[in-house]
PDB file of C-alpha atoms in Angstrom:
ATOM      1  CA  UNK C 602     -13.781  81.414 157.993  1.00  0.00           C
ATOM      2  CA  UNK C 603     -12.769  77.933 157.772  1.00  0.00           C
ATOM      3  CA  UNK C 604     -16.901  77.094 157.316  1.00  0.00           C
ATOM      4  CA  UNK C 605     -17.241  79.658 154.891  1.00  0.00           C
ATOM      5  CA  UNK C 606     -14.589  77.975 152.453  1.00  0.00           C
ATOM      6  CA  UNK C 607     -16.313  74.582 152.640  1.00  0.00           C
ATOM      7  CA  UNK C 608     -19.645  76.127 152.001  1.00  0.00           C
ATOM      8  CA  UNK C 609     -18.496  78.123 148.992  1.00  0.00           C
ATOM      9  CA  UNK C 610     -16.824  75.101 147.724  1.00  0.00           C
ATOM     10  CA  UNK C 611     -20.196  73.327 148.276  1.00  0.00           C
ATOM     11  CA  UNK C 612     -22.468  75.752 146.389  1.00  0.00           C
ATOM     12  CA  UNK C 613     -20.808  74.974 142.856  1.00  0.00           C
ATOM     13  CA  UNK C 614     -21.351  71.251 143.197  1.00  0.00           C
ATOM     14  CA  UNK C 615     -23.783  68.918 142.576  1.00  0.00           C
ATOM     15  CA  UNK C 616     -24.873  67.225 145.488  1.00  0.00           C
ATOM     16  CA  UNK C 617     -25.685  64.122 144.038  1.00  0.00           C
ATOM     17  CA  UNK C 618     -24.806  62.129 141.521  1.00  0.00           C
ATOM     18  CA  UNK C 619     -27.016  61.532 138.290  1.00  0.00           C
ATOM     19  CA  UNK C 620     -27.179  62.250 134.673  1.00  0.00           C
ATOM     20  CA  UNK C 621     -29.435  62.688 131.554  1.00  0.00           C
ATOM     21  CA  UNK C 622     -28.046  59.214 129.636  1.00  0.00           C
ATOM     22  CA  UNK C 623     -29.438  60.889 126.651  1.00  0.00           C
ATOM     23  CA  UNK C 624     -27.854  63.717 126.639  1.00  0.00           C
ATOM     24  CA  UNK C 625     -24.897  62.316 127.558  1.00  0.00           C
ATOM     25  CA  UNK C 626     -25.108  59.858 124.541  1.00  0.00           C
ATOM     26  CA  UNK C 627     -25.906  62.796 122.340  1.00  0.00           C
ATOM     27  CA  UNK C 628     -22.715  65.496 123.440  1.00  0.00           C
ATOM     28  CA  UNK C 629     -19.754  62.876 124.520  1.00  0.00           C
ATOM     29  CA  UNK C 630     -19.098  62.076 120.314  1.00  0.00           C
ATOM     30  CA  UNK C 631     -19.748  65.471 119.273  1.00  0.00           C
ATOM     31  CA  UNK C 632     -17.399  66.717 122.239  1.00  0.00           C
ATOM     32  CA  UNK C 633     -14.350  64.186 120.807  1.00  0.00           C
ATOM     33  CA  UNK C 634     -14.478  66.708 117.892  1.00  0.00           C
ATOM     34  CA  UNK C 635     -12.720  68.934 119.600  1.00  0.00           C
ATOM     35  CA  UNK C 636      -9.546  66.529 120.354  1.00  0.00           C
ATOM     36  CA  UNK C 637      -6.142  68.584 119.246  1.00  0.00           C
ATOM     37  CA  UNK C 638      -7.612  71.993 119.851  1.00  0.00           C
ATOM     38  CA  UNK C 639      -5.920  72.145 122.605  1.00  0.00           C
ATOM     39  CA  UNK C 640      -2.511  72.824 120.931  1.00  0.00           C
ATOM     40  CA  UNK C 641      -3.897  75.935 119.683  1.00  0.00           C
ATOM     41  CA  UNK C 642      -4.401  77.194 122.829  1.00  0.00           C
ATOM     42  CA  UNK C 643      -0.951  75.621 123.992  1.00  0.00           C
ATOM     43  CA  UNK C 644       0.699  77.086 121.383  1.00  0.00           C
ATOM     44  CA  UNK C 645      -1.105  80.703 122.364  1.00  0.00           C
ATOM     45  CA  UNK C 646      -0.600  80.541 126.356  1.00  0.00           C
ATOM     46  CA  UNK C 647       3.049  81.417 125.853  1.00  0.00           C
ATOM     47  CA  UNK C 648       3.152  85.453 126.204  1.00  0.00           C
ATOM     48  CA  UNK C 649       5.540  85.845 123.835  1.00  0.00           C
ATOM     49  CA  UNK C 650       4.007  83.798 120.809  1.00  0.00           C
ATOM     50  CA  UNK C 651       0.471  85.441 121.555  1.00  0.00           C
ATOM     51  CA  UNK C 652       1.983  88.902 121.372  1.00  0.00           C
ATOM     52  CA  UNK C 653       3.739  87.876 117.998  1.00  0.00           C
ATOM     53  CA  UNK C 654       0.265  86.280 116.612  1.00  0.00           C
ATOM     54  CA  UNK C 655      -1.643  89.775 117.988  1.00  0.00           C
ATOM     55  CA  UNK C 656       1.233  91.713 116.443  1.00  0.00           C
ATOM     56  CA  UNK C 657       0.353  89.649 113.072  1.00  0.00           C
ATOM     57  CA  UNK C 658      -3.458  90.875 113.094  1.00  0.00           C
ATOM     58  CA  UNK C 659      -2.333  94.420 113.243  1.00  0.00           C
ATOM     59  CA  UNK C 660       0.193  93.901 110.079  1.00  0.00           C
ATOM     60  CA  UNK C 661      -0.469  91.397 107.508  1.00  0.00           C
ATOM     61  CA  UNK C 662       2.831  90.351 107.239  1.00  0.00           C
ATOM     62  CA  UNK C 663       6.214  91.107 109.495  1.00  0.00           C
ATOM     63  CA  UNK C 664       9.720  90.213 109.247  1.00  0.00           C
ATOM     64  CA  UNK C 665      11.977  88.294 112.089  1.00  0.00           C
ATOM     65  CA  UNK C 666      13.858  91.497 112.764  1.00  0.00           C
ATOM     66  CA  UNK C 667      10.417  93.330 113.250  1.00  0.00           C
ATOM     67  CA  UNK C 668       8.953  90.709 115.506  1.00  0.00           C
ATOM     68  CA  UNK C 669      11.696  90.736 118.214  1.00  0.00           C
ATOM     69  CA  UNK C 670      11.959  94.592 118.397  1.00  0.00           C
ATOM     70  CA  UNK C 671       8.318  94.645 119.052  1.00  0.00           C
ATOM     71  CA  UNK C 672       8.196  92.074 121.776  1.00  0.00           C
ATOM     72  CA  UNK C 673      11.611  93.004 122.974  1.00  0.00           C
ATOM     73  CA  UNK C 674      14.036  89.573 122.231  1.00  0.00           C
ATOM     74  CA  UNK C 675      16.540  88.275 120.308  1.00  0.00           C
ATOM     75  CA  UNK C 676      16.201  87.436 116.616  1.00  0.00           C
ATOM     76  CA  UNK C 677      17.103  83.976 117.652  1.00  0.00           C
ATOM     77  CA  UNK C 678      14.131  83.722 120.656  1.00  0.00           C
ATOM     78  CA  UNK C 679      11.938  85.496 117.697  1.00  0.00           C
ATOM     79  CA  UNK C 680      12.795  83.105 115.377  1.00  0.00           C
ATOM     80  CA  UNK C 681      12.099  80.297 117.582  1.00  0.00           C
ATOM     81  CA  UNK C 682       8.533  81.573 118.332  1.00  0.00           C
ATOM     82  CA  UNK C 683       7.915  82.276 114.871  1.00  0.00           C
ATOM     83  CA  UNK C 684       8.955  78.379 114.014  1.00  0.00           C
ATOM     84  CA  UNK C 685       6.465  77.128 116.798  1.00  0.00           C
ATOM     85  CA  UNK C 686       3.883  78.703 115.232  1.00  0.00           C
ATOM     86  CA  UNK C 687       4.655  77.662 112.039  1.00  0.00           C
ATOM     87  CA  UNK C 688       5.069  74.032 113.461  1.00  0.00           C
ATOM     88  CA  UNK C 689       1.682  74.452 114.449  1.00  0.00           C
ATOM     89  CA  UNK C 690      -0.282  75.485 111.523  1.00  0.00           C
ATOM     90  CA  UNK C 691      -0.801  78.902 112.960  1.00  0.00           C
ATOM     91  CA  UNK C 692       1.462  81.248 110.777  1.00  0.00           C
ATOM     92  CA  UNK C 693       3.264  80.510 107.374  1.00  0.00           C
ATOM     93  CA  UNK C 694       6.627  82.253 105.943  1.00  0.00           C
ATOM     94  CA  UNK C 695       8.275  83.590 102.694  1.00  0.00           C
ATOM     95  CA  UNK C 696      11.673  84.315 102.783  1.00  0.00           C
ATOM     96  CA  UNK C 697      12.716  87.062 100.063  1.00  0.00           C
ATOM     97  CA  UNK C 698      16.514  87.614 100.015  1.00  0.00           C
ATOM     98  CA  UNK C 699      17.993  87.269 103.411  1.00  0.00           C
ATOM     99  CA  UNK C 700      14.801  88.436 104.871  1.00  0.00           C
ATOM    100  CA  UNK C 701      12.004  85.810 106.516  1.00  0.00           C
ATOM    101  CA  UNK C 702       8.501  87.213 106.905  1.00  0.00           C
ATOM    102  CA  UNK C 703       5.889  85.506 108.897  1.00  0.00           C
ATOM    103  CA  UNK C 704       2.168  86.471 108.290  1.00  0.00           C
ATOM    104  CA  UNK C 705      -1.011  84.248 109.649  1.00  0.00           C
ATOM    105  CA  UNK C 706      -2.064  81.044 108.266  1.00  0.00           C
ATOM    106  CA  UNK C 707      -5.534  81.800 107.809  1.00  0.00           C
ATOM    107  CA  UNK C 708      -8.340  84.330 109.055  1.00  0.00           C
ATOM    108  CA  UNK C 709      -9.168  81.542 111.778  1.00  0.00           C
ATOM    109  CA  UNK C 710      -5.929  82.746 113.736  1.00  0.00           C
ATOM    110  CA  UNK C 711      -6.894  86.177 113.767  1.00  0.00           C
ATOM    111  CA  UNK C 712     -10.421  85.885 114.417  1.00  0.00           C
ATOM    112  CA  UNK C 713      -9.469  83.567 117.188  1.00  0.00           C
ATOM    113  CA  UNK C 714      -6.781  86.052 119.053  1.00  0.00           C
ATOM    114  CA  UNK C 715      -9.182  89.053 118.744  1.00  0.00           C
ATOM    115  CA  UNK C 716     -12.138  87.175 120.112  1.00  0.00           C
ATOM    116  CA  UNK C 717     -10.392  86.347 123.001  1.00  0.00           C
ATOM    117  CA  UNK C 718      -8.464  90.035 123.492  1.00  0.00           C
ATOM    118  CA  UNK C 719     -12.345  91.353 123.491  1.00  0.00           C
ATOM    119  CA  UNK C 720     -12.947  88.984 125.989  1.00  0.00           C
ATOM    120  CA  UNK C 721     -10.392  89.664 128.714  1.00  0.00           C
ATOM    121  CA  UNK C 722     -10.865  93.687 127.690  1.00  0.00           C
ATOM    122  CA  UNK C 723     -14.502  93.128 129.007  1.00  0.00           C
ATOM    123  CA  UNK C 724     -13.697  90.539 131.695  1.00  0.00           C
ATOM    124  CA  UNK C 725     -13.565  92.251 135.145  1.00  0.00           C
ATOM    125  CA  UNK C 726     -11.423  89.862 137.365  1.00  0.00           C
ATOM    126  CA  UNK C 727     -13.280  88.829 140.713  1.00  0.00           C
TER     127      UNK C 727
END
């Protein structure tokens, strides 16, 4: 068993070292692009604010009180979501009376969070 391990972890490994220097040259500046991304997806791997950003591609626009009866929380905890994603360019607000709605920044958000829902619908795990 203990063989079988090794060799699996083997298989998905070069076996020597070497690189295309061109290539490399090429994609490691184009790659740095990409720097800060990463709080998006930070930002999404917390359950609760990807179900609030999901919940916000459904409805166009929803108010604090909504939000935490649909993902089942305190106004407060809502709230606080709904100001991280703010904080993070990834929703915007209006407040009309004593009422806050919270709708998406921008199509990117949506297009983003339904990419990846159609991705893990199609994904079978291994």
């Amino acid at each position: 068993m203990a063989e079988q391990a090794i060799k699996k972890r083997t298989n998905d490994t070069c076996e020597t070292f070497c690189y295309d220097e061109k290539l490399v040259a090429d994609l490691k500046p184009r790659v740095e692009r990409i720097s800060g991304v990463e709080q998006i997806f930070k930002a999404l791997a917390d359950e609760r604010r990807v179900k609030i950003v999901y919940a916000l591609t459904l409805e166009e626009e929803l108010c604090v009180c909504d939000v935490s009866n649909i993902i089942g929380c305190t106004t407060a905890t809502a709230s606080h979501h709904l100001r991280q994603l703010k904080k993070m360019n990834l929703a915007k607000h209006r407040k009309e009376g004593k009422l806050v709605f919270y709708s998406l920044k921008d199509e990117h958000v949506r297009q983003l969070v339904s990419i990846a829902l159609a991705h893990s619908e199609e994904v079978v795990p291994s």
